PDB file of C-alpha atoms in Angstrom:
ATOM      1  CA  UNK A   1     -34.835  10.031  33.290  1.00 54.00           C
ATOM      2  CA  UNK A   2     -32.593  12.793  32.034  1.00 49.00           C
ATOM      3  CA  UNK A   3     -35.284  15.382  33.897  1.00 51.00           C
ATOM      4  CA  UNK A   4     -35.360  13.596  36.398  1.00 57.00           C
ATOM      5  CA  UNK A   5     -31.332  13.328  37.131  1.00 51.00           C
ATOM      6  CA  UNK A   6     -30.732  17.278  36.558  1.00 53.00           C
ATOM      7  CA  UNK A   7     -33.312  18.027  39.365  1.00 59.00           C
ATOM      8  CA  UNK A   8     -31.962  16.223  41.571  1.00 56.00           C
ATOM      9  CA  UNK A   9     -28.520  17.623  40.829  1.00 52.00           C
ATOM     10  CA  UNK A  10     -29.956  21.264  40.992  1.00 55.00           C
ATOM     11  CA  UNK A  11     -31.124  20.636  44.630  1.00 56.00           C
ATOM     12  CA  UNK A  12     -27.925  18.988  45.687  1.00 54.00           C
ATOM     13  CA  UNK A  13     -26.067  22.162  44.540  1.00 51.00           C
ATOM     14  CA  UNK A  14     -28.791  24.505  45.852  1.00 56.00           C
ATOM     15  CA  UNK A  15     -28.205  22.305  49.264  1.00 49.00           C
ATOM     16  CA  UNK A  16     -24.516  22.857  48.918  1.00 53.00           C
ATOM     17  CA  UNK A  17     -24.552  26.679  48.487  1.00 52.00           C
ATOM     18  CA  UNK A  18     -26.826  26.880  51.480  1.00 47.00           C
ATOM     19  CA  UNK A  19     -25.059  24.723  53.361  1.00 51.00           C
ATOM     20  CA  UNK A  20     -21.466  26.392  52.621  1.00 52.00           C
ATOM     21  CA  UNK A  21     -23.118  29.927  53.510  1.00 49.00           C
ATOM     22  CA  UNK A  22     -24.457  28.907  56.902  1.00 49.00           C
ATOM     23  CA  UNK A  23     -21.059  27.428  57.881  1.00 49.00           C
ATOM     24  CA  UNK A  24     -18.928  29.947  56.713  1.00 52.00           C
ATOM     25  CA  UNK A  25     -21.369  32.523  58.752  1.00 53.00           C
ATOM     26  CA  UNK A  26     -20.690  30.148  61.616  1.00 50.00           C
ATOM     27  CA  UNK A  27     -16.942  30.205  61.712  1.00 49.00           C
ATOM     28  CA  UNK A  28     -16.686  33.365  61.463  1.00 50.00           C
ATOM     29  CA  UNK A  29     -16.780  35.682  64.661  1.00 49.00           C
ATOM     30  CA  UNK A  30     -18.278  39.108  64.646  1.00 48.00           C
ATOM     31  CA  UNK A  31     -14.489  40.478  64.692  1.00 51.00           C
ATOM     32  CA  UNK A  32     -14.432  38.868  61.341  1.00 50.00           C
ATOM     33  CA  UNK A  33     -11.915  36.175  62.416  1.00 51.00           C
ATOM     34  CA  UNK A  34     -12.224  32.289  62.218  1.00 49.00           C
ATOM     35  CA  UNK A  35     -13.595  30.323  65.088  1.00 51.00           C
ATOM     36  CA  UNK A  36     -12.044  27.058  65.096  1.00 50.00           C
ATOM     37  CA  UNK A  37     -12.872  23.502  65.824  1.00 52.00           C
ATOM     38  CA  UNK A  38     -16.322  21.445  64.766  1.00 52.00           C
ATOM     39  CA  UNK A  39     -19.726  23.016  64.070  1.00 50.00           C
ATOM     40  CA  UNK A  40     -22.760  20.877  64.066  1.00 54.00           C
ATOM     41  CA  UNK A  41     -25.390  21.826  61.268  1.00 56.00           C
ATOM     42  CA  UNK A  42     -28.769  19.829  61.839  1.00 58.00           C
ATOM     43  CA  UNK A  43     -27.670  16.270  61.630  1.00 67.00           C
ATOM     44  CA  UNK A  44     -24.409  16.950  59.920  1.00 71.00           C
ATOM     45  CA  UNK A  45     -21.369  18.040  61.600  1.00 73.00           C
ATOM     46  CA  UNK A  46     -18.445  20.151  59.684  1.00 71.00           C
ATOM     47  CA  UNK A  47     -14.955  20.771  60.541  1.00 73.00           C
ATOM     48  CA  UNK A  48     -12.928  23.597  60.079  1.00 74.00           C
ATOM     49  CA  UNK A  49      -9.843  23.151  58.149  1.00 68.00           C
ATOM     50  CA  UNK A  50      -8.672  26.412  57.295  1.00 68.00           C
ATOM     51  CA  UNK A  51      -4.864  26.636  56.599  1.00 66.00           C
ATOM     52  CA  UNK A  52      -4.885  22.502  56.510  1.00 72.00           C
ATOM     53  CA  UNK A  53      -4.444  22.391  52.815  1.00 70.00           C
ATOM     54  CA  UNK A  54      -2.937  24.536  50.237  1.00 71.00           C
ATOM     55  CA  UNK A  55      -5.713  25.357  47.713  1.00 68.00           C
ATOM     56  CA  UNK A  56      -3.690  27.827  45.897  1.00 67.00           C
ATOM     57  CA  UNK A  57      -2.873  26.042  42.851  1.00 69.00           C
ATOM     58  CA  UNK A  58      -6.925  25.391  42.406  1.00 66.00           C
ATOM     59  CA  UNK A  59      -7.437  29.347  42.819  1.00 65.00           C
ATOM     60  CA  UNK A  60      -4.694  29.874  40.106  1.00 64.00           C
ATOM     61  CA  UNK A  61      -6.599  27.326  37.809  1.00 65.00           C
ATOM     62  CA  UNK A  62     -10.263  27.991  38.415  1.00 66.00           C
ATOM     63  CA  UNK A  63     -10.464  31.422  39.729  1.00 63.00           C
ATOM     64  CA  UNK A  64      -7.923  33.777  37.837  1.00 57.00           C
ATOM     65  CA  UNK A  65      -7.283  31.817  34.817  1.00 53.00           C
ATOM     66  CA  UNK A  66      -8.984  34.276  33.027  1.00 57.00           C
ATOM     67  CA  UNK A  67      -7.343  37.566  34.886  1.00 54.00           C
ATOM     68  CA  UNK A  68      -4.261  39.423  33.097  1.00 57.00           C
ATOM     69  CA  UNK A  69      -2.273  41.678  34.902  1.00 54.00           C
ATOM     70  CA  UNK A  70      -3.057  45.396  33.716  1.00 58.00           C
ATOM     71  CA  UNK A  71       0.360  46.433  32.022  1.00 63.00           C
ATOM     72  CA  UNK A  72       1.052  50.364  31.828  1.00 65.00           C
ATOM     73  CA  UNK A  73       0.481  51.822  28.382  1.00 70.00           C
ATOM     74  CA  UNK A  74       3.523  52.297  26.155  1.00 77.00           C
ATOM     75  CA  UNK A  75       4.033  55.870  24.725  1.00 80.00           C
ATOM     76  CA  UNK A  76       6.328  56.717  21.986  1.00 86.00           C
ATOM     77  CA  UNK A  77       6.785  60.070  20.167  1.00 89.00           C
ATOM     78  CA  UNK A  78       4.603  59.227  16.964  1.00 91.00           C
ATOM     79  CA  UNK A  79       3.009  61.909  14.053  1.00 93.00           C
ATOM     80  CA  UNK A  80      -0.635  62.576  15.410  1.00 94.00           C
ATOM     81  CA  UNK A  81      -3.142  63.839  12.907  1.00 95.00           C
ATOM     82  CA  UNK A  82      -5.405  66.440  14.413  1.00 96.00           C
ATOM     83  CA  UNK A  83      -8.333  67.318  12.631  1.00 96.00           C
ATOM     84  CA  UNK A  84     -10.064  70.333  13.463  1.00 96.00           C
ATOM     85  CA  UNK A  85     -14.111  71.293  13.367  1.00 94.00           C
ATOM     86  CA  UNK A  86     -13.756  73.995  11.017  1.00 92.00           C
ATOM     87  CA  UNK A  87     -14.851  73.583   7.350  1.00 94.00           C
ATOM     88  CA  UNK A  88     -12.415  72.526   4.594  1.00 94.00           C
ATOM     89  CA  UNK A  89     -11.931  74.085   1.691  1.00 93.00           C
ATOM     90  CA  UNK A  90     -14.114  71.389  -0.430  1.00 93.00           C
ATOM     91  CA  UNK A  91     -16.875  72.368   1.803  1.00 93.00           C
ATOM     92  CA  UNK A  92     -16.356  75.967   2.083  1.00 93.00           C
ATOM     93  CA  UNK A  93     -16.784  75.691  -2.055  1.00 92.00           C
ATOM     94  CA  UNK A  94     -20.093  74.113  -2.069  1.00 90.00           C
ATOM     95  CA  UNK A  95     -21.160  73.140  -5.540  1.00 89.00           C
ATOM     96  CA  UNK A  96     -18.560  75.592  -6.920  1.00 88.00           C
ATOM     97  CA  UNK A  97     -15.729  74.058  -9.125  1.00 90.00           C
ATOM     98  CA  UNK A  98     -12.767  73.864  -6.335  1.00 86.00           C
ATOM     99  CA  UNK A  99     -10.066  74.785  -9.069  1.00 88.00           C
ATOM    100  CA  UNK A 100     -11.952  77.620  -9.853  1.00 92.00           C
ATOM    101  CA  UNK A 101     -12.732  78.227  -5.982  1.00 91.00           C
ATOM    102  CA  UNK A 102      -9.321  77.865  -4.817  1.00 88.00           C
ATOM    103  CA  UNK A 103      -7.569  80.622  -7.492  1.00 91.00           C
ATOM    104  CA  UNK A 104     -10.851  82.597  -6.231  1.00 93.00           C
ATOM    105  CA  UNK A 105     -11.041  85.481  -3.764  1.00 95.00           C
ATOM    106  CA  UNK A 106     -13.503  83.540  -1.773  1.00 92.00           C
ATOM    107  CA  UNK A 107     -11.132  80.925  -1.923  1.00 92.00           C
ATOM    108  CA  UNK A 108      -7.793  83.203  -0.881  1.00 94.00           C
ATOM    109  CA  UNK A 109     -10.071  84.417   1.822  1.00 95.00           C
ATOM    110  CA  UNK A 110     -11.351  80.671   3.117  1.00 94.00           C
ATOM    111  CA  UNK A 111      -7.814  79.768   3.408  1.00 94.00           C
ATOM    112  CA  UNK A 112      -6.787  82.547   4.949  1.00 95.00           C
ATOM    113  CA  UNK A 113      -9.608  81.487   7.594  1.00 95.00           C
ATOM    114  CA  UNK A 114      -8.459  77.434   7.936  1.00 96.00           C
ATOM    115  CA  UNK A 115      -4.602  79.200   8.684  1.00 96.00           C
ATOM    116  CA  UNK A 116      -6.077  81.444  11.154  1.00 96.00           C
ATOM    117  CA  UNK A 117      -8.065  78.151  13.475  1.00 96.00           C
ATOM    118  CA  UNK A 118      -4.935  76.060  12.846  1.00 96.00           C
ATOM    119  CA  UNK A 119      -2.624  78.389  14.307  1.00 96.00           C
ATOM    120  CA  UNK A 120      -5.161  79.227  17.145  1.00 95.00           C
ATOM    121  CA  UNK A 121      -5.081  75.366  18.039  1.00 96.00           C
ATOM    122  CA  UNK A 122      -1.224  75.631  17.789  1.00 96.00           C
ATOM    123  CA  UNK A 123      -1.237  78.524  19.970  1.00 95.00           C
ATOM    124  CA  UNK A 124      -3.761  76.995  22.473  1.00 95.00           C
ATOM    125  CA  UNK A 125      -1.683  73.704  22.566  1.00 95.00           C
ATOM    126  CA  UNK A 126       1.306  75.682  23.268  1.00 93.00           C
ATOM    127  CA  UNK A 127       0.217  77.444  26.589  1.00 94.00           C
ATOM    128  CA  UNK A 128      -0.805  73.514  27.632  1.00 93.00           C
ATOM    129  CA  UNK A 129       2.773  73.012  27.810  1.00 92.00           C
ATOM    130  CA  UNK A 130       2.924  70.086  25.527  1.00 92.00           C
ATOM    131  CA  UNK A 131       6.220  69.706  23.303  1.00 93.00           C
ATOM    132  CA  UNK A 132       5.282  69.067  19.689  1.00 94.00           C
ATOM    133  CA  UNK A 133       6.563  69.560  16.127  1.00 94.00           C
ATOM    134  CA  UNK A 134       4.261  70.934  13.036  1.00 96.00           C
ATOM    135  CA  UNK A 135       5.144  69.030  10.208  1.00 94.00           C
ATOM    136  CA  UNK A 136       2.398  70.157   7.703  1.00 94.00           C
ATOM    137  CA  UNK A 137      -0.808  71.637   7.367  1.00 95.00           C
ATOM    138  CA  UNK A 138      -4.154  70.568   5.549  1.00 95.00           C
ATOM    139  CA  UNK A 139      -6.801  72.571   4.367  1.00 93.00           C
ATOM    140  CA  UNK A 140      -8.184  71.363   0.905  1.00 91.00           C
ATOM    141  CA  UNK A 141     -10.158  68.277   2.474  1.00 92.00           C
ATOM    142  CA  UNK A 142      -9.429  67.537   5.519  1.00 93.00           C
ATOM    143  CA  UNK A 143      -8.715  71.081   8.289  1.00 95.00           C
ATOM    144  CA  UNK A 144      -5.503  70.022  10.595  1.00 96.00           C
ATOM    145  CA  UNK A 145      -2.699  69.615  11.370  1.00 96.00           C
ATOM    146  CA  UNK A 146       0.305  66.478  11.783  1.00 95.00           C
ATOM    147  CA  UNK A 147       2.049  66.896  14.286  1.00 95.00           C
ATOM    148  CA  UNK A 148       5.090  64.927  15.803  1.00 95.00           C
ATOM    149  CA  UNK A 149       4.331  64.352  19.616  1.00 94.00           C
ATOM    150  CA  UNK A 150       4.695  62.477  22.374  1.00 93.00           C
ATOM    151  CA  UNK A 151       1.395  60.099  22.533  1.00 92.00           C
ATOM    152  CA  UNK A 152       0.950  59.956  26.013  1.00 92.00           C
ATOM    153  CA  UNK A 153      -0.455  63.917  25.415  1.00 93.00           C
ATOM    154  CA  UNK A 154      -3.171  62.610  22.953  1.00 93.00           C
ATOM    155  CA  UNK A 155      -6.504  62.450  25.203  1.00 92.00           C
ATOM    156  CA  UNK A 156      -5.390  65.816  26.723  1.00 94.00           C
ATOM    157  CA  UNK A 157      -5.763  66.580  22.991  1.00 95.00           C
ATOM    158  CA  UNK A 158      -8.754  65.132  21.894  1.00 94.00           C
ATOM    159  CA  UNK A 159     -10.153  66.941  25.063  1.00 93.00           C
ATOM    160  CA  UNK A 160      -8.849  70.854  23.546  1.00 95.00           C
ATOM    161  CA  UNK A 161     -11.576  73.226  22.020  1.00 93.00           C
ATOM    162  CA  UNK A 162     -12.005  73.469  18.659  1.00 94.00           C
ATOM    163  CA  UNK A 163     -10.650  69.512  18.198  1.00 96.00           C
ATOM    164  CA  UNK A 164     -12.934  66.902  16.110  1.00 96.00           C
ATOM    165  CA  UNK A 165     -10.503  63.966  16.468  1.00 94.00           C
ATOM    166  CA  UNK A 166      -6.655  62.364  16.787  1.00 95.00           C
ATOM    167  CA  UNK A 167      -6.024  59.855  15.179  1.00 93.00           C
ATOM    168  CA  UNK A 168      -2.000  58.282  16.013  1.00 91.00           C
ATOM    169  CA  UNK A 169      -0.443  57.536  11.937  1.00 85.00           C
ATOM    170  CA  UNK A 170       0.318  54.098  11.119  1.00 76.00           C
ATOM    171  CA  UNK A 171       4.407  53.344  11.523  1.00 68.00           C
ATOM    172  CA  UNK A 172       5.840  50.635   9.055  1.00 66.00           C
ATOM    173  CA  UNK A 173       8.957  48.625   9.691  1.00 67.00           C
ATOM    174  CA  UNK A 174      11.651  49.185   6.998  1.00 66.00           C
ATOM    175  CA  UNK A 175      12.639  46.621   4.196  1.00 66.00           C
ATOM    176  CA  UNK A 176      14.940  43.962   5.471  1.00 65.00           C
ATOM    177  CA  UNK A 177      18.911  44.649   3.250  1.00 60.00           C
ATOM    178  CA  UNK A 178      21.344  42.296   2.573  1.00 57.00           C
ATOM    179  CA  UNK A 179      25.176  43.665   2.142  1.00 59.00           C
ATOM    180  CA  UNK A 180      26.954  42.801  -1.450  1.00 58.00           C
ATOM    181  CA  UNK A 181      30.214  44.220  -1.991  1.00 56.00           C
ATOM    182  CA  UNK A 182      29.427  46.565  -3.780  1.00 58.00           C
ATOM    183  CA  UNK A 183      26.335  48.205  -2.037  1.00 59.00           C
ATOM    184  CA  UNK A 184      23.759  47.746   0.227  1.00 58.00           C
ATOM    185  CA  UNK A 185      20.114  46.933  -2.021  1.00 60.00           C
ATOM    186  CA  UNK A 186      16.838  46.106  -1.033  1.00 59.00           C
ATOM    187  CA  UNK A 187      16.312  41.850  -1.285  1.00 60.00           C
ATOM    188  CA  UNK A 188      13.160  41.061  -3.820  1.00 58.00           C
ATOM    189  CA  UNK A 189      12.112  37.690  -2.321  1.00 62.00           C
ATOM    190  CA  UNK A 190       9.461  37.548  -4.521  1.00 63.00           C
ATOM    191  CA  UNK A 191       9.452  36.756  -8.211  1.00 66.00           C
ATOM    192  CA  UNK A 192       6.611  38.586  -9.074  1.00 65.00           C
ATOM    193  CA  UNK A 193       7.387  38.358 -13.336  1.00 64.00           C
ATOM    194  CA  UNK A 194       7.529  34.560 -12.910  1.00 69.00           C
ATOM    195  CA  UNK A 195       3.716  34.671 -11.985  1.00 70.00           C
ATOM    196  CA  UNK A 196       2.263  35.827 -14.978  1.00 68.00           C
ATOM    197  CA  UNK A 197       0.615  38.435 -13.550  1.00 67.00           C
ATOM    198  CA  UNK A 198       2.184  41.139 -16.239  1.00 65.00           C
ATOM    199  CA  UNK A 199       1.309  38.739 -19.311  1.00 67.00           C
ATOM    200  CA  UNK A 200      -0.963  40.920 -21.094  1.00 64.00           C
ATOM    201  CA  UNK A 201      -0.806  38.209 -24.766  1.00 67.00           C
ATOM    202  CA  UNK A 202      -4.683  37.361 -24.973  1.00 63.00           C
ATOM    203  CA  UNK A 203      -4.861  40.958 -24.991  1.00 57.00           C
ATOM    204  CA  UNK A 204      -2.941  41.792 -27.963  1.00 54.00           C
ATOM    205  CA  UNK A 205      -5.862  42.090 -30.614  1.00 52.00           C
ATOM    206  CA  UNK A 206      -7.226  44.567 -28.872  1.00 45.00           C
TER     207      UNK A 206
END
């Protein structure tokens, strides 16, 4: 019964779709406007009723309910971390002790090297034009640079020779302050001792 009901639904919507095409090829001239009046179909007849009835609170339900307007990108001048492709000291060392590396010739010399590519990128990103701030260099782990800068610049970044990634650094809201009369101090709203997690007794014996 249940096999027998969806096939017969399938070919009333399979009728329908047909049906729908063929009439809207029929009202519609070859200028691409709408012919108006009846059309007869076989033994049916259809009538055009374009512009009779306002369908456009079932196009706002059914048709873009799932459609957001595209909203421009914010930018804000953040601290980017650029990371360069050159070696870092770490790997420059190999399976050499890096204390031992670093306060080495080799190591002088490798470090040298890492200053040299960061201030070529510095240079390059210079000529581009773009604005920016150096606020430190890395070189023992990780070769690059943080700068401050705006972040609309970033792909044109990522896109520079020499450039492995950017990543944008996190930015954290700061602690919400109550006024005393006496000072401004940082509210605890937590009472982190009344927890117990700081009661170290069952481990006295030790």
């Amino acid at each position: 019964m249940k096999k027998s009901l969806k096939r017969i639904l399938c070919g009333a919507l399979s009728v329908m779709m047909v049906s729908s095409l063929a009439i809207e090829r029929s009202l519609t001239s070859a200028d691409g406007s709408t012919v108006g009046g009846s059309v007869t179909m076989a033994n049916a007849t259809f009538k055009n009723v374009t512009g009779e009835f306002d369908t456009s609170a079932l196009r706002e339900q059914y048709l873009n309910s799932s459609v957001k307007a595209a909203s421009a990108p914010k930018y804000e001048t953040r601290t980017v971390m650029v990371t360069l492709k050159g070696d870092t000291l770490v790997q420059r060392a190999g399976s050499a002790d890096i204390n031992e590396y670093l306060s080495s010739w080799s190591g002088e010399q490798a470090a040298s090297k890492i200053a040299s590519e960061q201030d070529a990128f510095l240079r390059a990103l210079k000529k581009t034009g773009i604005e920016y701030t150096l606020e430190r260099t890395y070189n023992t782990v990780m070769n690059g640079v943080a700068i401050e800068v705006d972040t609309k610049y970033v792909s044109k970044i990522k896109q520079m020779d020499g450039v492995e990634s950017v990543v944008i650094t996190t930015s954290y809201s700061e602690p919400e302050t109550y006024k005393t009369k006496a000072t401004t101090v940082v509210e605890n709203k937590t009472e982190v001792y009344d927890t117990g997690i700081y009661d170290a007794d069952e481990f006295a014996h030790y």
